């Protein structure tokens, strides 16, 4: 069964550095999402992406964040200047369609640690 | 505001005992409700959704619009059910992003 993949599984970085988290959604899916989970807290929506555009973003997704689909397979989340509070688990998800009944399939996550 | 509440952080039951994981939501429209499960060191996986009204691994969940609840139930817990369970709501418009509860860790004791 096809799965969403994410790399790396764990990223350690220094505060102020740029990081890029990578995701490969399921190949025929069209809608892509990033979520994050700070340790001990709930999974929170960051951004949704469709047709090479951001379709919705949360308050968390400020100017330090950006997303891109650089080719036909990858979907990336970039944090330009990381802060300590960016330390979290970041999940990528994809769906085939954009409707309310479309199941989101999640990747295994990337644990980001900012020192 | 849209919200999903899972009041229990941890639920411990003995094998063979009934399980009920509580989920309440706050949403003014017609949401789609989901239960996702995360086994140790694995990804979030869809367990079930209210629209399909099916039973997966013996779990069921009924949407109660009057009580705005979507509790997850299983009559006889198994050790392999031990995992983190998240209730999620997909809003009925926009990008259908998920709003998650904080999750309940279920521990099934032998």
Coordinates of C-alpha atoms in Angstrom, one line a residue:
Chain A
X1 CA 0.0 0.0 0.0
X2 CA 1.4 3.4 -0.9
X3 CA 2.6 5.6 2.0
X4 CA 3.6 9.1 2.7
X5 CA 7.3 9.3 3.4
X6 CA 9.3 12.0 5.3
X7 CA 13.0 12.7 5.6
X8 CA 14.9 13.1 7.8
X9 CA 13.3 11.2 10.7
X10 CA 15.2 13.5 13.1
X11 CA 16.8 16.8 12.5
X12 CA 18.9 18.7 15.0
X13 CA 19.8 22.3 14.3
X14 CA 21.1 25.4 16.0
X15 CA 18.8 28.3 16.6
X16 CA 18.8 30.7 13.7
X17 CA 19.6 28.1 11.1
X18 CA 17.4 27.2 8.2
X19 CA 15.9 23.7 7.9
X20 CA 14.1 22.0 5.1
X21 CA 11.8 19.1 5.9
X22 CA 10.9 16.8 3.1
X23 CA 7.9 14.8 2.3
X24 CA 6.9 12.6 -0.6
X25 CA 3.1 12.4 -0.7
X26 CA 1.3 9.4 -2.2
X27 CA 1.8 9.7 -5.9
X28 CA -1.7 10.4 -7.2
X29 CA -2.7 12.7 -4.3
X30 CA -3.4 16.3 -5.0
X31 CA -3.8 18.0 -1.6
X32 CA -0.9 18.3 0.8
X33 CA -0.7 19.4 4.4
X34 CA 1.8 20.1 7.2
X35 CA 1.0 19.7 10.8
X36 CA 3.2 19.9 13.9
X37 CA 3.0 18.5 17.4
X38 CA 5.0 20.1 20.2
X39 CA 5.8 17.5 22.8
X40 CA 2.9 16.9 25.1
X41 CA 0.5 19.0 23.0
X42 CA -2.0 18.4 20.3
X43 CA -1.3 18.0 16.6
X44 CA -1.8 21.4 15.0
X45 CA -2.5 22.4 11.4
X46 CA 0.1 24.5 9.8
X47 CA -0.7 24.8 6.1
X48 CA -2.5 23.2 3.2
X49 CA -1.3 23.3 -0.4
X50 CA -3.1 22.6 -3.7
X51 CA -2.3 23.3 -7.3
X52 CA 1.1 24.8 -6.4
X53 CA -0.5 27.3 -4.0
X54 CA -1.1 27.7 -0.3
X55 CA -4.8 27.2 0.2
X56 CA -4.9 27.9 3.9
X57 CA -2.4 28.6 6.6
X58 CA -2.7 28.9 10.4
X59 CA -1.5 31.7 12.6
X60 CA 1.6 29.5 13.4
X61 CA 2.6 29.6 9.8
X62 CA 4.3 33.0 9.8
X63 CA 6.9 34.5 7.5
X64 CA 9.6 32.2 8.8
X65 CA 7.8 29.3 7.2
X66 CA 7.4 28.4 3.5
X67 CA 6.3 25.4 1.5
X68 CA 7.1 24.3 -2.0
X69 CA 6.5 21.5 -4.4
X70 CA 9.8 21.7 -6.3
X71 CA 9.1 18.7 -8.5
X72 CA 6.3 16.2 -9.2
X73 CA 7.0 14.2 -6.0
X74 CA 8.4 16.2 -3.2
X75 CA 6.7 18.6 -0.8
X76 CA 8.9 20.6 1.4
X77 CA 8.5 22.8 4.5
X78 CA 11.2 25.4 5.1
X79 CA 11.9 27.2 8.3
X80 CA 14.2 30.1 7.6
X81 CA 15.5 31.0 11.0
X82 CA 14.6 28.4 13.5
X83 CA 13.6 29.2 17.1
X84 CA 13.7 27.1 20.2
X85 CA 9.9 26.9 20.1
X86 CA 10.0 25.3 16.7
X87 CA 11.1 22.1 18.3
X88 CA 8.4 19.7 17.5
X89 CA 7.3 16.7 15.5
X90 CA 6.3 17.7 12.0
X91 CA 3.8 15.6 10.0
X92 CA 3.1 15.7 6.3
X93 CA -0.2 14.5 5.0
X94 CA -1.9 14.1 1.7
X95 CA -5.3 13.4 0.2
X96 CA -6.5 12.3 -3.1
X97 CA -9.3 14.9 -3.2
X98 CA -10.1 18.0 -1.3
X99 CA -13.5 17.1 0.1
X100 CA -14.6 16.7 3.6
X101 CA -14.7 13.0 3.2
X102 CA -11.2 12.5 1.9
X103 CA -9.0 10.7 4.3
X104 CA -5.7 12.3 5.1
X105 CA -2.8 9.9 5.0
X106 CA 0.1 10.9 7.3
X107 CA 3.8 10.4 7.1
X108 CA 5.8 9.1 10.0
X109 CA 7.0 12.6 11.0
X110 CA 10.2 14.5 11.3
X111 CA 11.4 15.3 14.8
X112 CA 13.0 18.7 14.8
X113 CA 15.2 19.7 17.7
X114 CA 16.4 23.3 17.9
X115 CA 19.3 23.9 20.2
Chain B
X1 CA -14.4 28.3 17.8
X2 CA -13.8 24.8 16.5
X3 CA -12.4 22.5 19.1
X4 CA -12.0 18.8 19.8
X5 CA -11.8 17.7 23.5
X6 CA -10.4 14.4 24.7
X7 CA -10.7 14.7 28.5
X8 CA -8.6 11.7 29.4
X9 CA -4.8 11.7 28.8
X10 CA -4.4 8.2 29.9
X11 CA -6.9 5.3 30.1
X12 CA -5.8 2.0 31.6
X13 CA -8.0 -1.1 31.3
X14 CA -7.5 -4.8 31.8
X15 CA -7.6 -7.1 28.9
X16 CA -11.1 -8.2 28.1
X17 CA -12.7 -5.1 29.7
X18 CA -14.8 -2.6 27.8
X19 CA -13.2 0.5 26.5
X20 CA -14.6 3.9 25.9
X21 CA -12.4 6.8 24.7
X22 CA -14.3 10.1 25.0
X23 CA -14.3 12.8 22.3
X24 CA -16.4 15.9 22.3
X25 CA -16.4 18.6 19.6
X26 CA -17.4 22.1 19.1
X27 CA -18.3 23.1 15.6
X28 CA -21.2 25.0 14.2
X29 CA -21.5 23.3 10.9
X30 CA -21.6 19.7 9.8
X31 CA -18.2 18.2 10.5
X32 CA -16.7 14.9 9.6
X33 CA -15.3 13.1 12.6
X34 CA -12.4 10.7 12.6
X35 CA -10.5 8.5 15.0
X36 CA -6.8 8.1 14.3
X37 CA -4.5 5.7 16.1
X38 CA -0.8 5.9 16.6
X39 CA 0.9 2.7 17.7
X40 CA 4.4 2.9 19.3
X41 CA 6.9 4.5 16.8
X42 CA 4.4 4.3 14.0
X43 CA 2.5 6.9 12.0
X44 CA -1.0 8.2 12.5
X45 CA -3.4 5.8 10.9
X46 CA -7.0 6.2 10.3
X47 CA -9.0 3.9 12.5
X48 CA -12.5 4.9 11.5
X49 CA -14.7 7.8 10.4
X50 CA -18.3 8.5 11.3
X51 CA -19.6 8.6 7.7
X52 CA -18.6 5.0 7.1
X53 CA -20.4 3.7 10.2
X54 CA -18.1 0.6 10.2
X55 CA -16.3 -1.4 12.8
X56 CA -12.6 -1.6 12.6
X57 CA -10.6 -4.0 14.9
X58 CA -13.7 -4.2 17.0
X59 CA -13.9 -0.5 17.5
X60 CA -17.1 1.6 16.8
X61 CA -17.9 5.2 17.2
X62 CA -21.3 6.9 16.9
X63 CA -21.7 10.6 16.2
X64 CA -24.1 12.1 18.7
X65 CA -25.0 15.6 17.4
X66 CA -27.1 16.4 20.4
X67 CA -24.2 15.8 22.8
X68 CA -21.6 16.8 20.2
X69 CA -19.7 13.6 20.9
X70 CA -18.0 10.9 19.0
X71 CA -16.8 8.4 21.6
X72 CA -14.8 5.4 20.6
X73 CA -15.9 2.1 22.0
X74 CA -14.7 -1.5 22.1
X75 CA -16.5 -4.2 24.1
X76 CA -13.4 -6.3 24.9
X77 CA -10.0 -4.7 24.9
X78 CA -6.9 -6.5 23.7
X79 CA -3.3 -5.9 24.6
X80 CA -2.5 -4.9 21.0
X81 CA -5.0 -2.0 21.3
X82 CA -2.5 -0.2 23.5
X83 CA -1.7 3.0 21.6
X84 CA -2.4 6.7 21.3
X85 CA -5.8 7.6 20.0
X86 CA -6.7 10.9 18.5
X87 CA -10.1 12.3 17.7
X88 CA -10.1 14.7 14.7
X89 CA -12.6 16.9 13.1
X90 CA -12.6 18.0 9.5
X91 CA -14.5 21.2 8.9
X92 CA -17.2 21.3 6.3
X93 CA -15.6 24.0 4.2
X94 CA -12.4 25.5 3.0
X95 CA -9.5 23.1 2.9
X96 CA -10.9 20.5 5.2
X97 CA -7.9 20.7 7.5
X98 CA -8.1 18.5 10.6
X99 CA -8.5 19.8 14.1
X100 CA -7.2 17.3 16.6
X101 CA -7.8 16.6 20.2
X102 CA -4.9 16.2 22.6
X103 CA -5.1 12.4 22.4
X104 CA -5.7 9.6 24.9
X105 CA -3.1 7.0 25.6
X106 CA -4.8 3.6 26.0
X107 CA -3.0 1.0 28.0
X108 CA -4.4 -2.5 28.1
X109 CA -3.1 -4.5 31.0
X110 CA -2.7 -8.2 30.9

